[in-house]
PDB file of C-alpha atoms and ligand atoms in Angstrom:
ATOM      1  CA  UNK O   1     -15.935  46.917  22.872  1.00  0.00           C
ATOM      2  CA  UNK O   2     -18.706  48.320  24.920  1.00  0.00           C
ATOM      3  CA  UNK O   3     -19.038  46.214  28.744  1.00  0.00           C
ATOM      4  CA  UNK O   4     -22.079  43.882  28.899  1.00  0.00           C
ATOM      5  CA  UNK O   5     -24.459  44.394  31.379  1.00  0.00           C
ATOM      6  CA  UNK O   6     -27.320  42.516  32.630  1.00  0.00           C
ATOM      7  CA  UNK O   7     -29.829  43.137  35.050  1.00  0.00           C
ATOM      8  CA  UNK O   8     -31.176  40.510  37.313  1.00  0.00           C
ATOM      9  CA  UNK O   9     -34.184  40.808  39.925  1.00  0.00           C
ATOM     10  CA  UNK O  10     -34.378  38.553  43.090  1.00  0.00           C
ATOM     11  CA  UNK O  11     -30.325  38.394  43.139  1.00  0.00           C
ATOM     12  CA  UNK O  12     -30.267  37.710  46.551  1.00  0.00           C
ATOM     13  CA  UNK O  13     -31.277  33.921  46.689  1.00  0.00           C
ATOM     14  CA  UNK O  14     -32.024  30.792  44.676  1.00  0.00           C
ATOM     15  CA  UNK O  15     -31.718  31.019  41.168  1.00  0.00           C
ATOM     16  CA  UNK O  16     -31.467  34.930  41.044  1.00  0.00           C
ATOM     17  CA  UNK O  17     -27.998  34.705  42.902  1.00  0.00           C
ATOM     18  CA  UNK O  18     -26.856  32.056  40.897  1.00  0.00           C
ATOM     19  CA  UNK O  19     -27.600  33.770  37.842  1.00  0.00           C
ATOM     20  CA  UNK O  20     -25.577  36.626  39.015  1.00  0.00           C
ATOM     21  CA  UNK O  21     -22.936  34.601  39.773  1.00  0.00           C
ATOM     22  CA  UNK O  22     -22.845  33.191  36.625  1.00  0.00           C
ATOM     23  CA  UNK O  23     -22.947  35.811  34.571  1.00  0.00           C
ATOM     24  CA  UNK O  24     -20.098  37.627  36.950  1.00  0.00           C
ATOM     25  CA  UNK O  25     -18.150  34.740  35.932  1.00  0.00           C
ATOM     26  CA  UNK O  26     -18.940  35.708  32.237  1.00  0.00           C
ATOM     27  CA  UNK O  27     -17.238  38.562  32.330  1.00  0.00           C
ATOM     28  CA  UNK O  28     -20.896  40.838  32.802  1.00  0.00           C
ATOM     29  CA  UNK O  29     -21.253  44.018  34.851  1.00  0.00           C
ATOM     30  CA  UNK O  30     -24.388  43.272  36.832  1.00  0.00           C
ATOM     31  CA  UNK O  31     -27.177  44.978  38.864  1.00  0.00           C
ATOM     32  CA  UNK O  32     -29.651  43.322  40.555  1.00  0.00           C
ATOM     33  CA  UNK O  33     -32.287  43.871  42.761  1.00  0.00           C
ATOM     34  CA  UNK O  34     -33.257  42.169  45.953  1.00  0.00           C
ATOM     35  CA  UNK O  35     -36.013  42.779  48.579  1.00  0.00           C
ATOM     36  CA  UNK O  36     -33.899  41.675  51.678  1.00  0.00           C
ATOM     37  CA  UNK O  37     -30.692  43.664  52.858  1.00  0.00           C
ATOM     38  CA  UNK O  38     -28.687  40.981  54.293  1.00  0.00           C
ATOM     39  CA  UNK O  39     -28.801  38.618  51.026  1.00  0.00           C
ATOM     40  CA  UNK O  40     -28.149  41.661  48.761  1.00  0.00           C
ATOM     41  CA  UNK O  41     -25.285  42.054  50.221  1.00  0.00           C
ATOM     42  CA  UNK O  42     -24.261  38.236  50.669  1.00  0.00           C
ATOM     43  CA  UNK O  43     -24.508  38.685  46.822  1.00  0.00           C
ATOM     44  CA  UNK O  44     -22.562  41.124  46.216  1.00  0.00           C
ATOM     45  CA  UNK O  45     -19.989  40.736  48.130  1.00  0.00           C
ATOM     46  CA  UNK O  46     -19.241  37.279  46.783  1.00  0.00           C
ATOM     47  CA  UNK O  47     -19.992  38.645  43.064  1.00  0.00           C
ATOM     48  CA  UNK O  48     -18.966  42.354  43.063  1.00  0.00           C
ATOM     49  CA  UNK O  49     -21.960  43.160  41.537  1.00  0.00           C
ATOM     50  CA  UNK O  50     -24.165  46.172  42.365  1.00  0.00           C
ATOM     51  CA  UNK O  51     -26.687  45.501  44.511  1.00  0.00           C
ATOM     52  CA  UNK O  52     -29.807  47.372  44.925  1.00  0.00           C
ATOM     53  CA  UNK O  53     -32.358  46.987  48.371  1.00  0.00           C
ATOM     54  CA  UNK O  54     -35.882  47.217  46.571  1.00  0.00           C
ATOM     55  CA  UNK O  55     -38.912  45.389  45.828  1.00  0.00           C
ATOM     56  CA  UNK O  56     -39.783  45.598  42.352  1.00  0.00           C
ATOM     57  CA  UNK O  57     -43.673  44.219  43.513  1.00  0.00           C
ATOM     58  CA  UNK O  58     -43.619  47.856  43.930  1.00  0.00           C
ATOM     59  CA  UNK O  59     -43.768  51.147  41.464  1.00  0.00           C
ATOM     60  CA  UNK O  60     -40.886  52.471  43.873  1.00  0.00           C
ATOM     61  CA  UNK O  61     -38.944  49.314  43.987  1.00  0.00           C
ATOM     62  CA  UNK O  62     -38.807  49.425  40.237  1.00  0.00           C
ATOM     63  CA  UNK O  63     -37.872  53.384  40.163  1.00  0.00           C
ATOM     64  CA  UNK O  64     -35.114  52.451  42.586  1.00  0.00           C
ATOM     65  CA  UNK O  65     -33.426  49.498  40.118  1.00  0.00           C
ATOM     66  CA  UNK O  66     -34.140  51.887  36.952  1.00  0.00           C
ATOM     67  CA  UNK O  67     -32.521  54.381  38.840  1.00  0.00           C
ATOM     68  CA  UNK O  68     -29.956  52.639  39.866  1.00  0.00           C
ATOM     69  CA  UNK O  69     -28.801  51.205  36.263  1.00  0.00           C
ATOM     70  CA  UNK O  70     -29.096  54.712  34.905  1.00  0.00           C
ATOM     71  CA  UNK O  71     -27.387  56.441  37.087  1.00  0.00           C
ATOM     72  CA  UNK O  72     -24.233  53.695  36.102  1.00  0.00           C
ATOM     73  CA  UNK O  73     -24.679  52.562  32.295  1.00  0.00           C
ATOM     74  CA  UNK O  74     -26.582  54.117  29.151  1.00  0.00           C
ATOM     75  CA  UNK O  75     -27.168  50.698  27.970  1.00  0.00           C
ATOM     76  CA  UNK O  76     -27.906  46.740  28.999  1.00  0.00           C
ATOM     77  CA  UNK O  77     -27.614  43.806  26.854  1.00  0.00           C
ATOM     78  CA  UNK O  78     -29.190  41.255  29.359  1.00  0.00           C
ATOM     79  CA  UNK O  79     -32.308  41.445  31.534  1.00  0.00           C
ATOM     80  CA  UNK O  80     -33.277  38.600  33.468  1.00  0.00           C
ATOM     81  CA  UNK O  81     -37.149  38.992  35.467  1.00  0.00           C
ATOM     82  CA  UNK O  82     -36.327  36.174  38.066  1.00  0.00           C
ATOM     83  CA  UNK O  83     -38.372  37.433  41.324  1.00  0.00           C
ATOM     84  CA  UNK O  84     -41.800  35.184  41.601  1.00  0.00           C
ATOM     85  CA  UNK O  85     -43.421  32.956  44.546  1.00  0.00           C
ATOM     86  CA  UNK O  86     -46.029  31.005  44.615  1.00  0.00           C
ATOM     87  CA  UNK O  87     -46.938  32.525  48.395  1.00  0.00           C
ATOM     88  CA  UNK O  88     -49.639  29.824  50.317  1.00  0.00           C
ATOM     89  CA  UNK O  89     -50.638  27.324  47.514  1.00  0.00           C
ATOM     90  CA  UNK O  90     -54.630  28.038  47.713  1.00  0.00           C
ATOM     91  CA  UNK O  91     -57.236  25.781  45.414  1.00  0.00           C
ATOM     92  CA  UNK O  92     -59.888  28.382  43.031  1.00  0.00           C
ATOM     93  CA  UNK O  93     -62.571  27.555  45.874  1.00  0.00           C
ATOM     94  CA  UNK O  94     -60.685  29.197  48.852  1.00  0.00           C
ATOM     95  CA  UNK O  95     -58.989  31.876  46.419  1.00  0.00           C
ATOM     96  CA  UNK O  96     -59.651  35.600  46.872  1.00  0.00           C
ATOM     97  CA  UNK O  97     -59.396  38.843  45.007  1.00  0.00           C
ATOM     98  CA  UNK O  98     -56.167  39.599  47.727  1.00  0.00           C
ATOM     99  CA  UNK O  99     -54.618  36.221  46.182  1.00  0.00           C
ATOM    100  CA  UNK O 100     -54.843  37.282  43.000  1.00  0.00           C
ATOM    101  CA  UNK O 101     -53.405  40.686  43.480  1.00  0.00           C
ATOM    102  CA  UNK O 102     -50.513  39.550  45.688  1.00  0.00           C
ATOM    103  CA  UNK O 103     -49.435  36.810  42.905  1.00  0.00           C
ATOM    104  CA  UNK O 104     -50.373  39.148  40.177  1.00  0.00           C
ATOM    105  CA  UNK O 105     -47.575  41.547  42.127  1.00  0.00           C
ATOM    106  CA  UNK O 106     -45.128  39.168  43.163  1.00  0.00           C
ATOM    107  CA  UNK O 107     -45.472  37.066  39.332  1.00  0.00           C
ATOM    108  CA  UNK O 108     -46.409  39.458  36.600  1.00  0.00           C
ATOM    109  CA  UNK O 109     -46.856  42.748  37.202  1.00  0.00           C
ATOM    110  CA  UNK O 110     -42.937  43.414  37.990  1.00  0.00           C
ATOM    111  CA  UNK O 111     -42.251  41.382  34.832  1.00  0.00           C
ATOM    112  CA  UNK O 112     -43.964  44.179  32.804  1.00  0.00           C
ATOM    113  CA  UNK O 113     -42.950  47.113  35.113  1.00  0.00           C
ATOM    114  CA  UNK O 114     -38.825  46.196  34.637  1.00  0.00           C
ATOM    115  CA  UNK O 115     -39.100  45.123  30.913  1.00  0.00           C
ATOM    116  CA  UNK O 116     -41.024  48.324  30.491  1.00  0.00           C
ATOM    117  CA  UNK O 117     -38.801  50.276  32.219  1.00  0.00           C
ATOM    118  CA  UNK O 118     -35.466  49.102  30.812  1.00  0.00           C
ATOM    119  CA  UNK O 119     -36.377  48.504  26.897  1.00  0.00           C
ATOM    120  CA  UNK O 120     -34.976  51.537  26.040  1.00  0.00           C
ATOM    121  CA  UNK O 121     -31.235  50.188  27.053  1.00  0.00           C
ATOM    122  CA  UNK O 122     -31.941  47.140  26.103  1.00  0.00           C
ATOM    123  CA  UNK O 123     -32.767  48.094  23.073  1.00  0.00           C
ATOM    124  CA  UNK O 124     -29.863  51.037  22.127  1.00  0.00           C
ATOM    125  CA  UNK O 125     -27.187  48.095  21.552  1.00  0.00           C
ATOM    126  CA  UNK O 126     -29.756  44.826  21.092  1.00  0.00           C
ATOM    127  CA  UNK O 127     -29.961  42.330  24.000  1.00  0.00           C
ATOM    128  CA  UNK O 128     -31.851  39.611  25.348  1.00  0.00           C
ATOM    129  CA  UNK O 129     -34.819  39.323  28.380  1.00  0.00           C
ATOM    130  CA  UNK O 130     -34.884  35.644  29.831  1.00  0.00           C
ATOM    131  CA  UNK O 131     -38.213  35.208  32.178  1.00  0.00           C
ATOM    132  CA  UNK O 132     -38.008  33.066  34.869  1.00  0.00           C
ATOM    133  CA  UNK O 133     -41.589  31.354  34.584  1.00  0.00           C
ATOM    134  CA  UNK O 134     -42.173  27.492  35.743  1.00  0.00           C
ATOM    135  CA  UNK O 135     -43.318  24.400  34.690  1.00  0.00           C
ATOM    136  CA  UNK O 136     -46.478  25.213  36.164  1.00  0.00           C
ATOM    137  CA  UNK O 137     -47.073  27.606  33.668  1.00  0.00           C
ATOM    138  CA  UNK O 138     -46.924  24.931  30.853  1.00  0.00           C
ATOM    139  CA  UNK O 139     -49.138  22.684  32.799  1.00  0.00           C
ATOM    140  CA  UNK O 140     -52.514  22.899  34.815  1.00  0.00           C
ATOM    141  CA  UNK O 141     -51.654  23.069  38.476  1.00  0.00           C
ATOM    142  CA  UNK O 142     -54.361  21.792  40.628  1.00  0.00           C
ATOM    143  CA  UNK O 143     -52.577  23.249  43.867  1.00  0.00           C
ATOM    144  CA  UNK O 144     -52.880  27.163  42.503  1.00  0.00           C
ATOM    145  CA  UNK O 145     -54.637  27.873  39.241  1.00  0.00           C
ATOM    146  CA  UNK O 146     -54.254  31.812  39.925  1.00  0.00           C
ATOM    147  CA  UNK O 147     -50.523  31.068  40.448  1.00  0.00           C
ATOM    148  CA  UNK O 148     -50.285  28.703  37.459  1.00  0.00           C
ATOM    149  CA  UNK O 149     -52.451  31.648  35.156  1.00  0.00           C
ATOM    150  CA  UNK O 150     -49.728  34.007  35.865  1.00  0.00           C
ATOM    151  CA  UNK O 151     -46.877  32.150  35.124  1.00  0.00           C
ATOM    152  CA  UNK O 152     -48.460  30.832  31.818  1.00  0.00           C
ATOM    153  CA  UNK O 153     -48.970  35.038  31.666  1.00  0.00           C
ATOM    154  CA  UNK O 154     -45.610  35.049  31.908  1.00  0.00           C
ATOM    155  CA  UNK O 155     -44.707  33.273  28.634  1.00  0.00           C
ATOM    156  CA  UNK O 156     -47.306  34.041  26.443  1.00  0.00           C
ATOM    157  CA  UNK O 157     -46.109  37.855  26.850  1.00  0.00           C
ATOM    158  CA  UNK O 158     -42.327  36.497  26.457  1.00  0.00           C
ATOM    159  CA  UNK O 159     -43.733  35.075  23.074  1.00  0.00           C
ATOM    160  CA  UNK O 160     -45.437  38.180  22.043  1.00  0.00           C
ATOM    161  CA  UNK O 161     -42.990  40.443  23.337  1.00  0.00           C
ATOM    162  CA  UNK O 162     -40.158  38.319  20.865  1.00  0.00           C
ATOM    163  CA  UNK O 163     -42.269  39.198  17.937  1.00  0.00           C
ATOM    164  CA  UNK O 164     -42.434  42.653  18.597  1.00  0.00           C
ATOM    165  CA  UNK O 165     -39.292  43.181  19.405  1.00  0.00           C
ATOM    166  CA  UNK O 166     -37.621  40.317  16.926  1.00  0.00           C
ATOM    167  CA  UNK O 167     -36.543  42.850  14.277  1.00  0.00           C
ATOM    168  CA  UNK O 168     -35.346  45.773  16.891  1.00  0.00           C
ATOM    169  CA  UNK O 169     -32.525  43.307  18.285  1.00  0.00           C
ATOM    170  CA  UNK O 170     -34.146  42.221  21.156  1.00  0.00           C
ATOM    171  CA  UNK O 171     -34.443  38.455  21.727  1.00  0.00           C
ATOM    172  CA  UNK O 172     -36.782  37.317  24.687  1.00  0.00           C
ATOM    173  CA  UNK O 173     -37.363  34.107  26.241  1.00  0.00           C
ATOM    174  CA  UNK O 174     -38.639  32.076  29.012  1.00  0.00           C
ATOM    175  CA  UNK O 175     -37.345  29.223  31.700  1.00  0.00           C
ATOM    176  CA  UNK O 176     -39.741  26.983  33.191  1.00  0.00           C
ATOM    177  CA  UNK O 177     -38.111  25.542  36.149  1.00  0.00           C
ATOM    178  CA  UNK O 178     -39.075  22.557  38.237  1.00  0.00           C
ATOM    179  CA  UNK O 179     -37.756  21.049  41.704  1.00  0.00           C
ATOM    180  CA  UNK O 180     -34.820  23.192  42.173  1.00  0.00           C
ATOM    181  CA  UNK O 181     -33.112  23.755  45.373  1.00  0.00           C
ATOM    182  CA  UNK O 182     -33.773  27.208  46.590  1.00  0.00           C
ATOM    183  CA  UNK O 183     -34.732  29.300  49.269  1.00  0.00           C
ATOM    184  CA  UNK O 184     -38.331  29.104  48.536  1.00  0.00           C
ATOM    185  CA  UNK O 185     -38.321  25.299  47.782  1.00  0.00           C
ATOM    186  CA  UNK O 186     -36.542  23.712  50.412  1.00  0.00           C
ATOM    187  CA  UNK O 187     -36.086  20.170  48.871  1.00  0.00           C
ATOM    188  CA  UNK O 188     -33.234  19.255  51.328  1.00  0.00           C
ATOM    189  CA  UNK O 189     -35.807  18.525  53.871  1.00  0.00           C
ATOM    190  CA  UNK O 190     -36.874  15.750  51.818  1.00  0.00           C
ATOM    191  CA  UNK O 191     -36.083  12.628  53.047  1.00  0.00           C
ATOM    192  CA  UNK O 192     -34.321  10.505  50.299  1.00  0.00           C
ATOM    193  CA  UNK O 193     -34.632   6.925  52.040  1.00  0.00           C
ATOM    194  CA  UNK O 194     -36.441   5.570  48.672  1.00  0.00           C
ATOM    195  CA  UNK O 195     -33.428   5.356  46.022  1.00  0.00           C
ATOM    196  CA  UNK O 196     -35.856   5.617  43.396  1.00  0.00           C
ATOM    197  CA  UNK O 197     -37.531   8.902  44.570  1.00  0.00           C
ATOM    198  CA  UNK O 198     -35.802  11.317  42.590  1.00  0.00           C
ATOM    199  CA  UNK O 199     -36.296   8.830  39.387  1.00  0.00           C
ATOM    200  CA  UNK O 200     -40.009   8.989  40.025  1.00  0.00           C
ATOM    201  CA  UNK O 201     -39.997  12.286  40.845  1.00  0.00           C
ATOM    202  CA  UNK O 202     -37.509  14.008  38.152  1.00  0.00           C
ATOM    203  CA  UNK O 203     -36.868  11.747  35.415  1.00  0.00           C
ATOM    204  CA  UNK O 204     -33.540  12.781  35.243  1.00  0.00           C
ATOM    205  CA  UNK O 205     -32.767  11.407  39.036  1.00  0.00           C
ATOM    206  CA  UNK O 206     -32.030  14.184  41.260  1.00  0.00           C
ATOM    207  CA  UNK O 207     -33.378  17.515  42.203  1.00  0.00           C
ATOM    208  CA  UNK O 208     -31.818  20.471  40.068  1.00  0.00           C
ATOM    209  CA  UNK O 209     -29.620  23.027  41.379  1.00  0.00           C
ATOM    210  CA  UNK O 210     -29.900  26.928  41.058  1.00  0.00           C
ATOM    211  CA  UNK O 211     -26.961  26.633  38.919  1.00  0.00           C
ATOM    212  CA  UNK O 212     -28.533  24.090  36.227  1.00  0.00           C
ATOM    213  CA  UNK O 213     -31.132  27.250  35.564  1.00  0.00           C
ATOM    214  CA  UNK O 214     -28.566  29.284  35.556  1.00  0.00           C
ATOM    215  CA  UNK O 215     -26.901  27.657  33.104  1.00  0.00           C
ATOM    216  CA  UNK O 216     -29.521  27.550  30.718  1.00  0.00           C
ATOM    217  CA  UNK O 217     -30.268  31.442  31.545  1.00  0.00           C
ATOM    218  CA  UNK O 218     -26.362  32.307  30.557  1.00  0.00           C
ATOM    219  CA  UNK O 219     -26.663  30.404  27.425  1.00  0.00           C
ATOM    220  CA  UNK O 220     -30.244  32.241  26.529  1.00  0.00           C
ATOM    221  CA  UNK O 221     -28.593  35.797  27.206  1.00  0.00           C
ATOM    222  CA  UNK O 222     -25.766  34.520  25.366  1.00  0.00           C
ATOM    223  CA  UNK O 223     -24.921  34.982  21.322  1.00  0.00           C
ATOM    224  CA  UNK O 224     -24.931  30.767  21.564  1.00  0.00           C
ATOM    225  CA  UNK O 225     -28.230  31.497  21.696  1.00  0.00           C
ATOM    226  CA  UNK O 226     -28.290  34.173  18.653  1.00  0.00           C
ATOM    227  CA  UNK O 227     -31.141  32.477  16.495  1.00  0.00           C
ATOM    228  CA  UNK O 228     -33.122  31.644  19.375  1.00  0.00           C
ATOM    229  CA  UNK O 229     -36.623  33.886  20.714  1.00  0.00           C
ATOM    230  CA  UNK O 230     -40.003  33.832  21.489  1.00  0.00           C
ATOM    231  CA  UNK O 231     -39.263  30.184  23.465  1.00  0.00           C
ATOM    232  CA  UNK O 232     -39.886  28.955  27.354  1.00  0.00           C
ATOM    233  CA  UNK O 233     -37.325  25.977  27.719  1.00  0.00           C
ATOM    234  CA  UNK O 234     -38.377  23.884  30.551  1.00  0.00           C
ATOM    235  CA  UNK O 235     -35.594  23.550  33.015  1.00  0.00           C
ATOM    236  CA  UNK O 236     -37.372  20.670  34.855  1.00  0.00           C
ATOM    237  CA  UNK O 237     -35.034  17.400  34.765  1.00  0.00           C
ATOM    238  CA  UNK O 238     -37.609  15.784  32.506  1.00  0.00           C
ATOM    239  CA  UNK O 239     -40.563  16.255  34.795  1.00  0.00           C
ATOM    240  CA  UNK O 240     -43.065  17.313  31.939  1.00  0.00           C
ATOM    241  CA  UNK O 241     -41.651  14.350  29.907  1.00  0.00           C
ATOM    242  CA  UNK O 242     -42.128  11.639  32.654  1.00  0.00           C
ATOM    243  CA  UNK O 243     -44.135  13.080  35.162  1.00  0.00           C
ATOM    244  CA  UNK O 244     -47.872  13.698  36.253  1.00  0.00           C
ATOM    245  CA  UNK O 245     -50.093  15.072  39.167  1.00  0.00           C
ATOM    246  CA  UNK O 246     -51.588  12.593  41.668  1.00  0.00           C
ATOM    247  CA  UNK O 247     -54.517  12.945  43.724  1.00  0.00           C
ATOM    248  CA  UNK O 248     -53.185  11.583  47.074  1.00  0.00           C
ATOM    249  CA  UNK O 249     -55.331   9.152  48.377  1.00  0.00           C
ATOM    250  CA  UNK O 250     -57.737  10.318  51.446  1.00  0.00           C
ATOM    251  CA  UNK O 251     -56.473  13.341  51.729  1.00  0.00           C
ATOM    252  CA  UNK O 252     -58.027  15.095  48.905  1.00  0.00           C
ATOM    253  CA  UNK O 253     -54.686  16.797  48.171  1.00  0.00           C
ATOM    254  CA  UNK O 254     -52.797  16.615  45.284  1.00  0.00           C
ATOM    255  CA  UNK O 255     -49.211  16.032  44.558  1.00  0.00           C
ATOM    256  CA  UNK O 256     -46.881  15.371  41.642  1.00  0.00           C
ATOM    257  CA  UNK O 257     -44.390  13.740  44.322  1.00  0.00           C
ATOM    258  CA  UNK O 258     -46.024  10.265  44.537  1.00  0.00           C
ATOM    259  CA  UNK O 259     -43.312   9.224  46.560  1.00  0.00           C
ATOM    260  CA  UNK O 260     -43.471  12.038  48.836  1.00  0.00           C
ATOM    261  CA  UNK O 261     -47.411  13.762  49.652  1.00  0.00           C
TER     262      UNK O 261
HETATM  263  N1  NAD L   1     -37.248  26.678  42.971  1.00  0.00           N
HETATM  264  C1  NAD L   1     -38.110  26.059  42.200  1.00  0.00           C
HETATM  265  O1  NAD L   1     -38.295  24.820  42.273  1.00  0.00           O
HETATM  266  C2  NAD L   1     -38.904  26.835  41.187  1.00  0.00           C
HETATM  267  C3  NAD L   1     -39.829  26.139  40.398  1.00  0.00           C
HETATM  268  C4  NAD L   1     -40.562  26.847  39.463  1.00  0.00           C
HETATM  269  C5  NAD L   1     -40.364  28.217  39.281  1.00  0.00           C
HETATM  270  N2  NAD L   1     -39.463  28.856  40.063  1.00  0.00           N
HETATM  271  C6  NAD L   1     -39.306  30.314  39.833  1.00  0.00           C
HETATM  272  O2  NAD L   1     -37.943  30.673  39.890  1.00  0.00           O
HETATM  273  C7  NAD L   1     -37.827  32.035  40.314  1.00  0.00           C
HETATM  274  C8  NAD L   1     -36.811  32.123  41.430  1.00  0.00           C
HETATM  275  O3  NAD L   1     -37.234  31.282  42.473  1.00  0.00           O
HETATM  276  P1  NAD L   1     -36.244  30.681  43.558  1.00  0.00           P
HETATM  277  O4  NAD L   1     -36.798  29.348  43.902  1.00  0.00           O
HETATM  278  O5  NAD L   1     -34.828  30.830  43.132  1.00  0.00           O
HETATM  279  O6  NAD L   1     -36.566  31.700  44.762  1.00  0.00           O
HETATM  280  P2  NAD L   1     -35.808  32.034  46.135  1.00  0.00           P
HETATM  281  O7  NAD L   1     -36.888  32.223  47.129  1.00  0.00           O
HETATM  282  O8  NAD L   1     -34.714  31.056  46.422  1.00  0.00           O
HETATM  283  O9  NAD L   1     -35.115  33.442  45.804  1.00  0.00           O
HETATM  284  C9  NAD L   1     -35.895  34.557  45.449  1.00  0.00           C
HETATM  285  C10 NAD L   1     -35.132  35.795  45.827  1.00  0.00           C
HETATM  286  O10 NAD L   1     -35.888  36.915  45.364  1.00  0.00           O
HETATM  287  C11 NAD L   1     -36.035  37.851  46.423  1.00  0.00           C
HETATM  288  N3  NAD L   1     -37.311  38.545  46.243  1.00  0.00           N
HETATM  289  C12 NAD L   1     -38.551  38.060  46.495  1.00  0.00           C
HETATM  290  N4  NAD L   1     -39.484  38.965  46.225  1.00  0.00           N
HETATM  291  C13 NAD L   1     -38.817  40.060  45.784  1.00  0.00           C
HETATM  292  C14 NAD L   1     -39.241  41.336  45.360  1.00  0.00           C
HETATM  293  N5  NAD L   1     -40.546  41.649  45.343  1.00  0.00           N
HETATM  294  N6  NAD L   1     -38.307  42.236  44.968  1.00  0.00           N
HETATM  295  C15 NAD L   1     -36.994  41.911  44.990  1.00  0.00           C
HETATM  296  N7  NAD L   1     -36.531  40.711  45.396  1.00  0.00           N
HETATM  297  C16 NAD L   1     -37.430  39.794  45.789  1.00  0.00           C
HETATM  298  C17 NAD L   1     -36.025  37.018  47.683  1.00  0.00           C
HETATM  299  O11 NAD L   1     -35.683  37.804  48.815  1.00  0.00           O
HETATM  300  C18 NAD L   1     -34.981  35.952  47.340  1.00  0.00           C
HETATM  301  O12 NAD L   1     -33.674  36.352  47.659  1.00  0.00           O
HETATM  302  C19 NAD L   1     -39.248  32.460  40.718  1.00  0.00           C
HETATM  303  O13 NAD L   1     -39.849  33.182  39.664  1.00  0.00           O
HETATM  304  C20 NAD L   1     -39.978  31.147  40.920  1.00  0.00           C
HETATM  305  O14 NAD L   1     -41.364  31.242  40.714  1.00  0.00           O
HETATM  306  C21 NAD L   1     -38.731  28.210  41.006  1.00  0.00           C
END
């Protein structure tokens, strides 16, 4: 039987590392990208998987992962577009042509770029694309509606990308995480003196880890998940189910952590 390989970008931290790790543990070859040196190889090291410095915001960063995966395997059966930020949350009033190209780089444009890039592998045995999106881009998100645009962006062309490429072998779907522990969202610095907080907060009482997305990631790249495309599962501890956004009071700001503005 021919090895599995996925590809993963933004291997080096949060959920992009723990994704590799967990499909290492599956028994998957793996290349990922990662924009900083010292992380890459933190991840591979602990992995063995093939790390590769680049930042796929960029044509070149891209050229260097493609390159990188062809020089090693003629075909993939997993791609997983993890990299994304939401940079300085900014409201529609302060935001700014510059904003909308750096999320547009850091959020979408790679998405298309590395899909684009690697279909042709993906789709010479069949596969599966998982797209790390957020619950942001299932609700409005008063903080950042340019940031909240693209990750919507995000799944509607994960939808429309599954029925293209539904009857080539290609299955593609979406994760829409919430509060998860990462290097981006530091929720450790939270202080948890209210017992309730996380209740409130996550209805499924606690923040989640990098390893409950990548969980749901393995089983979307996985055959479990054979019949299953076209479909952003929020990863999110319940949040959309029990939770809201909250104006916090005098300060004009707006949180979905009433416990915590
Ligand atoms: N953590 C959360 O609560 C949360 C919530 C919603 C959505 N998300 C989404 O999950 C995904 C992963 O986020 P995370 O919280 O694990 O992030 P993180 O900051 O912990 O890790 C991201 C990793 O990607 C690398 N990276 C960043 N830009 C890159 C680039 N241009 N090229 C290559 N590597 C790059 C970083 O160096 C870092 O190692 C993102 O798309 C993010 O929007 C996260």
């Amino acid at each position: 039987m021919s090895e599995r390989v996925a590809v993963v970008t933004g291997g080096g931290g949060g959920i992009g590392r723990a994704t590799v790790e967990r499909l290492r543990r599956d028994g998957r070859a793996v290349v990922f990208a990662e924009l900083d040196a010292d992380r890459a190889e933190a991840t591979a090291q602990a992995t063995g998987a093939t790390p590769v410095v680049a930042d796929v915001a960029t044509p070149d960063g891209v050229a260097a992962l493609v390159a990188a995966v062809d020089s090693r395997y003629p075909a993939i059966d997993a791609l997983v577009n993890n990299v994304g930020h939401y940079l300085a949350p900014t409201p529609f009033a302060k935001s700014s042509p510059a904003h909308w190209d750096a999320l547009d780089a850091i959020n979408l444009r790679h998405v298309f770029a590395v899909t684009h890039a690697l279909l042709p592998k993906l789709l010479a045995r069949g596969g599966s694309i998982v797209n790390v999106s957020s619950v942001e881009g299932l609700r409005g998100y008063p903080v950042d509606p340019v940031y909240a645009a693209y990750k919507a962006a995000v799944i509607h062309f994960t939808r429309s990308l599954a029925l293209e490429l539904g009857g080539r072998g290609v299955r593609v779907n979406a994760v829409g995480p919430d509060i998860t522990q990462s290097l981006q969202v530091d929720y450790s610095t939270v202080p948890v003196e209210l017992e309730d907080r996380w209740k409130i907060w996550a209805p499924i009482g606690r923040p989640g880890t990098p390893e409950d997305q990548a969980g749901v990631i393995a089983f979307l790249v996985s055959d479990d998940a054979a019949f299953v495309t076209g479909h952003c599962i929020p990863t999110d501890g319940g949040t959309l189910a029990g939770g809201g956004w909250f104006r916090i009071p005098g300060t004009g700001r707006w949180t979905n952590r009433p416990t915590n503005p």
